[in-house]
Amino acid sequence: MADSSFNPFKMAQQQFDAIAEQLNLDQATRDFLRNPDREFQFNIPVRMDDGSYKVFRGFRVQHSDARGPSKGGIRFHPQETIDTVRALAMWMTWKTAVVDIPLGGGKGGVICDPHNLSMREQEGIARGWARQIARNVGPVQDVPAPDVMTTGQHMVWMLDEYERITGTKAPGMITGKPVGLGGSLGRTEATGYGVMYTVREACKKLNIDIAKTTAAFQGFGNVSQYAVDLYTKLGGKAIAVSCWDHEDKKSYTYRKMSGLTFEELIKVTNKFGEIDKAKAQEMGFEILPGDAWIEQAVDILVPAAIENQITKDSVMKIAPTVKIVAEGANGPTTPEADEVLKSRGILNIPDFLANAGGVTCSYFEQVQCNMNYFWTKEEVLDKLDQKMTAAFHAVYNLAQERKIYMRDAAYLISISRVAEACKLRGWV
Ligand code: GLU
């Protein structure tokens, strides 16, 4: 799946430059926003279970704190690069701006593969990451969260390390924490549900009854799982899900024409969101090649795995039936593929709008931590729905009004908000 020649940061800058041109932004604002505010790269030495020491490379990039503390997850990934983290940090800035929450954008990462690490070793990495960056993150500076292959458990280790170093209790320092330790109800569902709130609104706009639609999903991690869950609750039929097998580490598309459900899929899924192919076969799912998800004759495609999946080649495989592409992952579609989606009139719900539910709920988590009073799950999801629905309509209306692509409309809104904050602060 990974393509080593693909540079997500170049793509993020390319997307930014095109909109900066349309907005006629002055040169200083362009120079300021096309690169991160600041970035950190560091070593994390860990004593391994066999007594040896191993040094992992860690990153934190703070793209912008113009609208509030930087905000964004930390990925544990064997192919992590500084450029990937830079791109993701920049996308976080646009994400928090498009849903209009008072936060900026950042991202972190560690080059490691949790598949091959014990929990004790992962704790060493998580605590080491927090130790190295403790002076530069915190409730009013930069607030990390979970992302690819990190969980609430990693967040608690990082928080605990931070609190030991600072001698404080600071639950607002990190989000995505377990419920009962400063976490918010609904955070687990938030990103996937958020994707589906926007799909539900898109269907209304296109005059499609969501209960009569079919969809194919790429990935079955946290985002895709809850997107499938809500989609089927809304009556849609999830006919295909593509993801990795836990043993041979290849991806396959699992298909069931009568519709797959969250409950049956979760039975054959491990904690990394990998489906056990043998068990899936026993359950009667059809097993197709990993990239077959994209060519299914469905109404809705949900790429919810990683970046660079809908490319100039794979976009050609999208069936004529597809009306909506909802980007659960960050950066799944390349600019060349965007041109094809545009020309085919497919409604794209861009990543930083579609998957903003996670960070929006993280914001609610911070608000609840600050009040030290926690809402019910219904209250959280209700507030999330309102935020996502409002953001979707703002972007959709602008796209209609100016006859532009949804990604461009979302960028116009976000970049203007962030540029305005920089101006008001007198930075550029
Ligand atoms: N990692 C998630 C994202 O990419 C959530 C970030 C957060 O909650 O801060 O949006």
mmCIF file of C-alpha atoms in Angstrom, residues 71-363:
data_model
loop_
_atom_site.group_PDB
_atom_site.id
_atom_site.type_symbol
_atom_site.label_atom_id
_atom_site.label_comp_id
_atom_site.label_asym_id
_atom_site.label_seq_id
_atom_site.Cartn_x
_atom_site.Cartn_y
_atom_site.Cartn_z
ATOM 1 C CA LYS A 71 -4.085 19.939 18.400
ATOM 2 C CA GLY A 72 -3.632 16.551 16.796
ATOM 3 C CA GLY A 73 -2.833 12.902 17.231
ATOM 4 C CA ILE A 74 0.323 10.829 17.562
ATOM 5 C CA ARG A 75 0.881 7.927 15.176
ATOM 6 C CA PHE A 76 2.995 4.867 15.910
ATOM 7 C CA HIS A 77 3.950 3.685 12.446
ATOM 8 C CA PRO A 78 6.951 1.837 10.971
ATOM 9 C CA GLN A 79 6.956 4.077 7.867
ATOM 10 C CA GLU A 80 6.537 7.382 9.718
ATOM 11 C CA THR A 81 8.493 10.285 8.227
ATOM 12 C CA ILE A 82 8.847 13.918 9.211
ATOM 13 C CA ASP A 83 7.111 14.925 5.972
ATOM 14 C CA THR A 84 4.092 12.755 6.765
ATOM 15 C CA VAL A 85 3.860 14.347 10.215
ATOM 16 C CA ARG A 86 4.219 17.837 8.676
ATOM 17 C CA ALA A 87 1.375 17.182 6.242
ATOM 18 C CA LEU A 88 -0.866 15.744 8.923
ATOM 19 C CA ALA A 89 -0.115 18.699 11.234
ATOM 20 C CA MET A 90 -1.104 21.127 8.492
ATOM 21 C CA TRP A 91 -4.307 19.204 7.779
ATOM 22 C CA MET A 92 -5.137 19.423 11.511
ATOM 23 C CA THR A 93 -4.971 23.226 11.303
ATOM 24 C CA TRP A 94 -7.545 23.226 8.511
ATOM 25 C CA LYS A 95 -9.625 20.593 10.320
ATOM 26 C CA THR A 96 -10.013 22.524 13.576
ATOM 27 C CA ALA A 97 -10.722 25.678 11.562
ATOM 28 C CA VAL A 98 -13.398 24.142 9.321
ATOM 29 C CA VAL A 99 -15.425 22.943 12.338
ATOM 30 C CA ASP A 100 -14.663 26.262 14.026
ATOM 31 C CA ILE A 101 -13.221 25.042 17.316
ATOM 32 C CA PRO A 102 -10.683 27.213 19.192
ATOM 33 C CA LEU A 103 -7.642 25.051 18.460
ATOM 34 C CA GLY A 104 -4.760 24.941 16.008
ATOM 35 C CA GLY A 105 -3.022 22.055 14.280
ATOM 36 C CA GLY A 106 -0.225 19.668 15.214
ATOM 37 C CA LYS A 107 0.760 16.045 14.797
ATOM 38 C CA GLY A 108 3.195 13.630 16.369
ATOM 39 C CA GLY A 109 4.685 10.302 15.556
ATOM 40 C CA VAL A 110 7.146 7.610 16.452
ATOM 41 C CA ILE A 111 8.825 5.269 13.957
ATOM 42 C CA CYS A 112 7.885 1.905 15.450
ATOM 43 C CA ASP A 113 5.622 -1.053 14.822
ATOM 44 C CA PRO A 114 3.394 -1.867 17.807
ATOM 45 C CA HIS A 115 2.723 -5.309 16.271
ATOM 46 C CA ASN A 116 6.238 -6.322 17.328
ATOM 47 C CA LEU A 117 6.357 -4.583 20.695
ATOM 48 C CA SER A 118 5.124 -5.766 24.087
ATOM 49 C CA MET A 119 2.840 -3.482 26.095
ATOM 50 C CA ARG A 120 5.762 -2.754 28.451
ATOM 51 C CA GLU A 121 7.926 -1.694 25.509
ATOM 52 C CA GLN A 122 5.103 0.467 24.133
ATOM 53 C CA GLU A 123 4.764 2.070 27.556
ATOM 54 C CA GLY A 124 8.476 2.894 27.364
ATOM 55 C CA ILE A 125 7.981 4.590 23.999
ATOM 56 C CA ALA A 126 4.890 6.498 25.144
ATOM 57 C CA ARG A 127 6.543 7.745 28.336
ATOM 58 C CA GLY A 128 9.769 8.532 26.448
ATOM 59 C CA TRP A 129 7.823 10.567 23.882
ATOM 60 C CA ALA A 130 6.135 12.571 26.649
ATOM 61 C CA ARG A 131 9.455 13.099 28.447
ATOM 62 C CA GLN A 132 11.118 14.513 25.366
ATOM 63 C CA ILE A 133 8.337 16.951 24.545
ATOM 64 C CA ALA A 134 6.951 17.771 28.030
ATOM 65 C CA ARG A 135 8.151 21.383 27.911
ATOM 66 C CA ASN A 136 6.475 22.038 24.586
ATOM 67 C CA VAL A 137 3.067 20.429 24.995
ATOM 68 C CA GLY A 138 0.313 21.004 27.551
ATOM 69 C CA PRO A 139 -3.298 22.112 27.951
ATOM 70 C CA VAL A 140 -2.579 25.648 26.765
ATOM 71 C CA GLN A 141 0.239 24.903 24.292
ATOM 72 C CA ASP A 142 -0.300 21.766 22.269
ATOM 73 C CA VAL A 143 -2.697 18.911 23.013
ATOM 74 C CA PRO A 144 -1.961 15.438 21.576
ATOM 75 C CA ALA A 145 -4.468 12.624 21.002
ATOM 76 C CA PRO A 146 -4.607 9.076 19.608
ATOM 77 C CA ASP A 147 -4.172 8.313 15.918
ATOM 78 C CA VAL A 148 -2.997 5.360 13.835
ATOM 79 C CA MET A 149 -1.971 2.507 16.204
ATOM 80 C CA THR A 150 -2.188 4.560 19.421
ATOM 81 C CA THR A 151 -4.977 4.204 21.974
ATOM 82 C CA GLY A 152 -6.350 5.625 25.214
ATOM 83 C CA GLN A 153 -3.819 3.505 27.101
ATOM 84 C CA HIS A 154 -0.914 5.257 25.354
ATOM 85 C CA MET A 155 -2.539 8.608 26.181
ATOM 86 C CA VAL A 156 -2.732 7.764 29.890
ATOM 87 C CA TRP A 157 0.945 6.779 29.995
ATOM 88 C CA MET A 158 1.867 10.055 28.311
ATOM 89 C CA LEU A 159 -0.361 12.048 30.661
ATOM 90 C CA ASP A 160 1.043 10.298 33.711
ATOM 91 C CA GLU A 161 4.611 11.030 32.599
ATOM 92 C CA TYR A 162 3.744 14.665 31.906
ATOM 93 C CA GLU A 163 2.054 15.055 35.307
ATOM 94 C CA ARG A 164 5.054 13.503 37.065
ATOM 95 C CA ILE A 165 7.406 15.926 35.313
ATOM 96 C CA THR A 166 5.278 19.017 35.922
ATOM 97 C CA GLY A 167 4.039 18.024 39.379
ATOM 98 C CA THR A 168 0.463 18.820 38.361
ATOM 99 C CA LYS A 169 -2.795 17.139 37.490
ATOM 100 C CA ALA A 170 -3.429 18.297 33.955
ATOM 101 C CA PRO A 171 -6.048 16.108 32.236
ATOM 102 C CA GLY A 172 -6.484 18.742 29.506
ATOM 103 C CA MET A 173 -2.908 18.028 28.360
ATOM 104 C CA ILE A 174 -4.031 15.147 26.145
ATOM 105 C CA THR A 175 -7.324 13.806 24.771
ATOM 106 C CA GLY A 176 -8.688 10.406 23.779
ATOM 107 C CA LYS A 177 -8.205 9.275 27.373
ATOM 108 C CA PRO A 178 -10.244 6.374 28.744
ATOM 109 C CA VAL A 179 -13.619 7.250 30.256
ATOM 110 C CA GLY A 180 -13.169 7.662 34.026
ATOM 111 C CA LEU A 181 -9.692 9.115 33.601
ATOM 112 C CA GLY A 182 -10.770 12.357 31.986
ATOM 113 C CA GLY A 183 -12.013 10.785 28.761
ATOM 114 C CA SER A 184 -15.294 11.677 27.083
ATOM 115 C CA LEU A 185 -18.112 9.305 26.354
ATOM 116 C CA GLY A 186 -18.584 9.087 22.595
ATOM 117 C CA ARG A 187 -14.897 9.708 21.777
ATOM 118 C CA THR A 188 -14.486 6.134 20.464
ATOM 119 C CA GLU A 189 -17.400 6.563 18.069
ATOM 120 C CA ALA A 190 -16.733 10.231 17.267
ATOM 121 C CA THR A 191 -14.610 10.112 14.109
ATOM 122 C CA GLY A 192 -16.563 7.359 12.356
ATOM 123 C CA TYR A 193 -19.923 8.788 13.399
ATOM 124 C CA GLY A 194 -18.756 12.234 12.286
ATOM 125 C CA VAL A 195 -17.987 10.845 8.816
ATOM 126 C CA MET A 196 -21.515 9.443 8.629
ATOM 127 C CA TYR A 197 -23.201 12.642 9.845
ATOM 128 C CA THR A 198 -21.654 14.346 6.817
ATOM 129 C CA VAL A 199 -22.647 11.477 4.490
ATOM 130 C CA ARG A 200 -26.215 11.651 5.824
ATOM 131 C CA GLU A 201 -26.335 15.390 5.056
ATOM 132 C CA ALA A 202 -24.752 14.849 1.614
ATOM 133 C CA CYS A 203 -27.437 12.273 0.771
ATOM 134 C CA LYS A 204 -30.157 14.777 1.732
ATOM 135 C CA LYS A 205 -28.598 17.371 -0.547
ATOM 136 C CA LEU A 206 -28.405 14.888 -3.442
ATOM 137 C CA ASN A 207 -31.972 13.754 -2.783
ATOM 138 C CA ILE A 208 -30.867 10.218 -2.059
ATOM 139 C CA ASP A 209 -32.477 8.096 0.636
ATOM 140 C CA ILE A 210 -29.478 6.849 2.640
ATOM 141 C CA ALA A 211 -31.450 3.724 3.599
ATOM 142 C CA LYS A 212 -31.462 2.716 -0.049
ATOM 143 C CA THR A 213 -27.714 3.164 -0.578
ATOM 144 C CA THR A 214 -24.755 0.783 -0.582
ATOM 145 C CA ALA A 215 -21.185 1.586 0.393
ATOM 146 C CA ALA A 216 -17.651 0.189 0.326
ATOM 147 C CA PHE A 217 -15.082 1.015 2.996
ATOM 148 C CA GLN A 218 -11.310 0.886 2.971
ATOM 149 C CA GLY A 219 -9.837 0.016 6.373
ATOM 150 C CA PHE A 220 -11.430 -1.333 9.504
ATOM 151 C CA GLY A 221 -9.673 0.647 12.208
ATOM 152 C CA ASN A 222 -11.499 2.916 14.647
ATOM 153 C CA VAL A 223 -12.785 5.332 11.992
ATOM 154 C CA SER A 224 -14.144 2.755 9.582
ATOM 155 C CA GLN A 225 -15.610 0.579 12.347
ATOM 156 C CA TYR A 226 -17.868 3.310 13.664
ATOM 157 C CA ALA A 227 -18.603 4.668 10.198
ATOM 158 C CA VAL A 228 -19.895 1.182 9.281
ATOM 159 C CA ASP A 229 -21.811 1.036 12.577
ATOM 160 C CA LEU A 230 -23.705 4.292 12.070
ATOM 161 C CA TYR A 231 -24.135 3.762 8.340
ATOM 162 C CA THR A 232 -25.914 0.450 8.905
ATOM 163 C CA LYS A 233 -27.969 2.001 11.741
ATOM 164 C CA LEU A 234 -29.099 4.649 9.248
ATOM 165 C CA GLY A 235 -30.240 1.799 7.010
ATOM 166 C CA GLY A 236 -27.379 1.717 4.493
ATOM 167 C CA LYS A 237 -25.869 -1.517 3.252
ATOM 168 C CA ALA A 238 -22.074 -1.826 3.757
ATOM 169 C CA ILE A 239 -21.275 -4.435 1.125
ATOM 170 C CA ALA A 240 -17.475 -4.347 1.159
ATOM 171 C CA VAL A 241 -14.696 -3.630 3.635
ATOM 172 C CA SER A 242 -11.040 -3.840 2.735
ATOM 173 C CA CYS A 243 -8.310 -4.307 5.304
ATOM 174 C CA TRP A 244 -5.174 -6.155 6.357
ATOM 175 C CA ASP A 245 -5.059 -9.770 7.372
ATOM 176 C CA HIS A 246 -3.404 -10.198 10.790
ATOM 177 C CA GLU A 247 -1.154 -13.017 9.614
ATOM 178 C CA ASP A 248 0.126 -12.490 6.085
ATOM 179 C CA LYS A 249 -0.088 -8.666 6.367
ATOM 180 C CA LYS A 250 -1.714 -8.386 2.973
ATOM 181 C CA SER A 251 -4.948 -6.552 2.395
ATOM 182 C CA TYR A 252 -8.159 -8.173 1.175
ATOM 183 C CA THR A 253 -11.624 -6.932 0.428
ATOM 184 C CA TYR A 254 -14.362 -8.740 2.336
ATOM 185 C CA ARG A 255 -17.681 -8.633 0.557
ATOM 186 C CA LYS A 256 -21.232 -9.608 1.401
ATOM 187 C CA MET A 257 -23.841 -8.378 -1.039
ATOM 188 C CA SER A 258 -26.605 -8.506 1.580
ATOM 189 C CA GLY A 259 -24.518 -6.180 3.793
ATOM 190 C CA LEU A 260 -21.833 -6.602 6.453
ATOM 191 C CA THR A 261 -22.565 -5.438 9.988
ATOM 192 C CA PHE A 262 -20.331 -3.889 12.623
ATOM 193 C CA GLU A 263 -21.160 -6.736 15.026
ATOM 194 C CA GLU A 264 -20.155 -9.538 12.665
ATOM 195 C CA LEU A 265 -17.039 -7.757 11.435
ATOM 196 C CA ILE A 266 -15.820 -6.955 14.938
ATOM 197 C CA LYS A 267 -15.945 -10.661 15.840
ATOM 198 C CA VAL A 268 -13.164 -11.358 13.314
ATOM 199 C CA THR A 269 -11.111 -8.186 13.927
ATOM 200 C CA ASN A 270 -8.065 -7.800 16.191
ATOM 201 C CA LYS A 271 -7.069 -4.702 18.187
ATOM 202 C CA PHE A 272 -5.214 -3.249 15.173
ATOM 203 C CA GLY A 273 -8.364 -3.402 13.070
ATOM 204 C CA GLU A 274 -7.075 -6.364 11.059
ATOM 205 C CA ILE A 275 -9.559 -8.958 9.913
ATOM 206 C CA ASP A 276 -8.751 -12.654 10.327
ATOM 207 C CA LYS A 277 -9.124 -13.958 6.762
ATOM 208 C CA ALA A 278 -9.713 -17.581 7.754
ATOM 209 C CA LYS A 279 -12.492 -16.658 10.186
ATOM 210 C CA ALA A 280 -14.009 -14.254 7.667
ATOM 211 C CA GLN A 281 -14.148 -17.062 5.151
ATOM 212 C CA GLU A 282 -15.893 -19.300 7.710
ATOM 213 C CA MET A 283 -18.467 -16.560 8.205
ATOM 214 C CA GLY A 284 -19.239 -16.683 4.515
ATOM 215 C CA PHE A 285 -17.676 -13.393 3.386
ATOM 216 C CA GLU A 286 -16.369 -13.340 -0.178
ATOM 217 C CA ILE A 287 -12.643 -12.616 -0.261
ATOM 218 C CA LEU A 288 -11.425 -10.359 -3.070
ATOM 219 C CA PRO A 289 -8.109 -8.565 -3.691
ATOM 220 C CA GLY A 290 -7.270 -5.708 -1.302
ATOM 221 C CA ASP A 291 -7.920 -2.938 -3.824
ATOM 222 C CA ALA A 292 -11.270 -4.351 -5.007
ATOM 223 C CA TRP A 293 -13.130 -2.063 -2.559
ATOM 224 C CA ILE A 294 -12.660 0.873 -4.927
ATOM 225 C CA GLU A 295 -14.294 -0.784 -7.938
ATOM 226 C CA GLN A 296 -17.521 -1.886 -6.241
ATOM 227 C CA ALA A 297 -20.763 -0.727 -7.852
ATOM 228 C CA VAL A 298 -21.888 1.222 -4.786
ATOM 229 C CA ASP A 299 -23.275 4.703 -4.117
ATOM 230 C CA ILE A 300 -20.728 5.706 -1.492
ATOM 231 C CA LEU A 301 -16.994 5.074 -1.092
ATOM 232 C CA VAL A 302 -15.348 5.620 2.278
ATOM 233 C CA PRO A 303 -11.539 5.517 2.141
ATOM 234 C CA ALA A 304 -10.763 5.266 5.874
ATOM 235 C CA ALA A 305 -7.295 3.706 5.980
ATOM 236 C CA ILE A 306 -4.259 5.811 5.085
ATOM 237 C CA GLU A 307 -3.089 8.517 2.686
ATOM 238 C CA ASN A 308 -2.496 8.158 -1.094
ATOM 239 C CA GLN A 309 -5.155 5.548 -1.908
ATOM 240 C CA ILE A 310 -7.271 7.253 -4.587
ATOM 241 C CA THR A 311 -4.571 8.041 -7.111
ATOM 242 C CA LYS A 312 -4.506 8.932 -10.797
ATOM 243 C CA ASP A 313 -4.603 5.191 -11.593
ATOM 244 C CA SER A 314 -6.993 3.814 -8.973
ATOM 245 C CA VAL A 315 -9.504 6.635 -9.499
ATOM 246 C CA MET A 316 -10.203 5.194 -12.954
ATOM 247 C CA LYS A 317 -11.593 2.054 -11.308
ATOM 248 C CA ILE A 318 -14.356 3.905 -9.472
ATOM 249 C CA ALA A 319 -17.714 2.600 -10.716
ATOM 250 C CA PRO A 320 -20.191 4.925 -12.483
ATOM 251 C CA THR A 321 -22.690 4.286 -9.652
ATOM 252 C CA VAL A 322 -20.573 6.193 -7.102
ATOM 253 C CA LYS A 323 -22.040 9.544 -6.055
ATOM 254 C CA ILE A 324 -20.201 10.333 -2.828
ATOM 255 C CA VAL A 325 -16.619 9.838 -1.646
ATOM 256 C CA ALA A 326 -16.330 10.485 2.098
ATOM 257 C CA GLU A 327 -12.724 10.648 3.228
ATOM 258 C CA GLY A 328 -12.406 9.016 6.636
ATOM 259 C CA ALA A 329 -8.605 8.855 6.312
ATOM 260 C CA ASN A 330 -6.293 11.856 6.106
ATOM 261 C CA GLY A 331 -5.030 12.563 2.592
ATOM 262 C CA PRO A 332 -6.454 9.508 0.778
ATOM 263 C CA THR A 333 -6.962 11.336 -2.552
ATOM 264 C CA THR A 334 -4.156 12.828 -4.640
ATOM 265 C CA PRO A 335 -4.610 16.129 -6.530
ATOM 266 C CA GLU A 336 -4.618 14.247 -9.893
ATOM 267 C CA ALA A 337 -7.418 11.993 -8.666
ATOM 268 C CA ASP A 338 -9.292 15.070 -7.406
ATOM 269 C CA GLU A 339 -9.410 16.334 -10.985
ATOM 270 C CA VAL A 340 -11.105 13.118 -12.073
ATOM 271 C CA LEU A 341 -13.635 13.204 -9.212
ATOM 272 C CA LYS A 342 -14.389 16.833 -10.098
ATOM 273 C CA SER A 343 -14.917 16.106 -13.773
ATOM 274 C CA ARG A 344 -17.188 13.186 -12.956
ATOM 275 C CA GLY A 345 -19.300 15.318 -10.630
ATOM 276 C CA ILE A 346 -18.742 13.009 -7.645
ATOM 277 C CA LEU A 347 -19.448 14.754 -4.343
ATOM 278 C CA ASN A 348 -16.244 14.567 -2.345
ATOM 279 C CA ILE A 349 -16.455 15.156 1.397
ATOM 280 C CA PRO A 350 -12.838 16.118 2.046
ATOM 281 C CA ASP A 351 -10.831 14.499 4.831
ATOM 282 C CA PHE A 352 -10.420 17.498 7.084
ATOM 283 C CA LEU A 353 -14.201 17.999 7.095
ATOM 284 C CA ALA A 354 -15.365 14.360 6.987
ATOM 285 C CA ASN A 355 -13.090 13.089 9.743
ATOM 286 C CA ALA A 356 -13.197 16.176 11.978
ATOM 287 C CA GLY A 357 -15.498 14.382 14.439
ATOM 288 C CA GLY A 358 -12.542 12.981 16.385
ATOM 289 C CA VAL A 359 -10.938 16.304 17.108
ATOM 290 C CA THR A 360 -14.308 17.944 17.733
ATOM 291 C CA CYS A 361 -14.995 15.374 20.427
ATOM 292 C CA SER A 362 -11.450 15.920 21.735
ATOM 293 C CA TYR A 363 -12.400 19.560 22.130
#
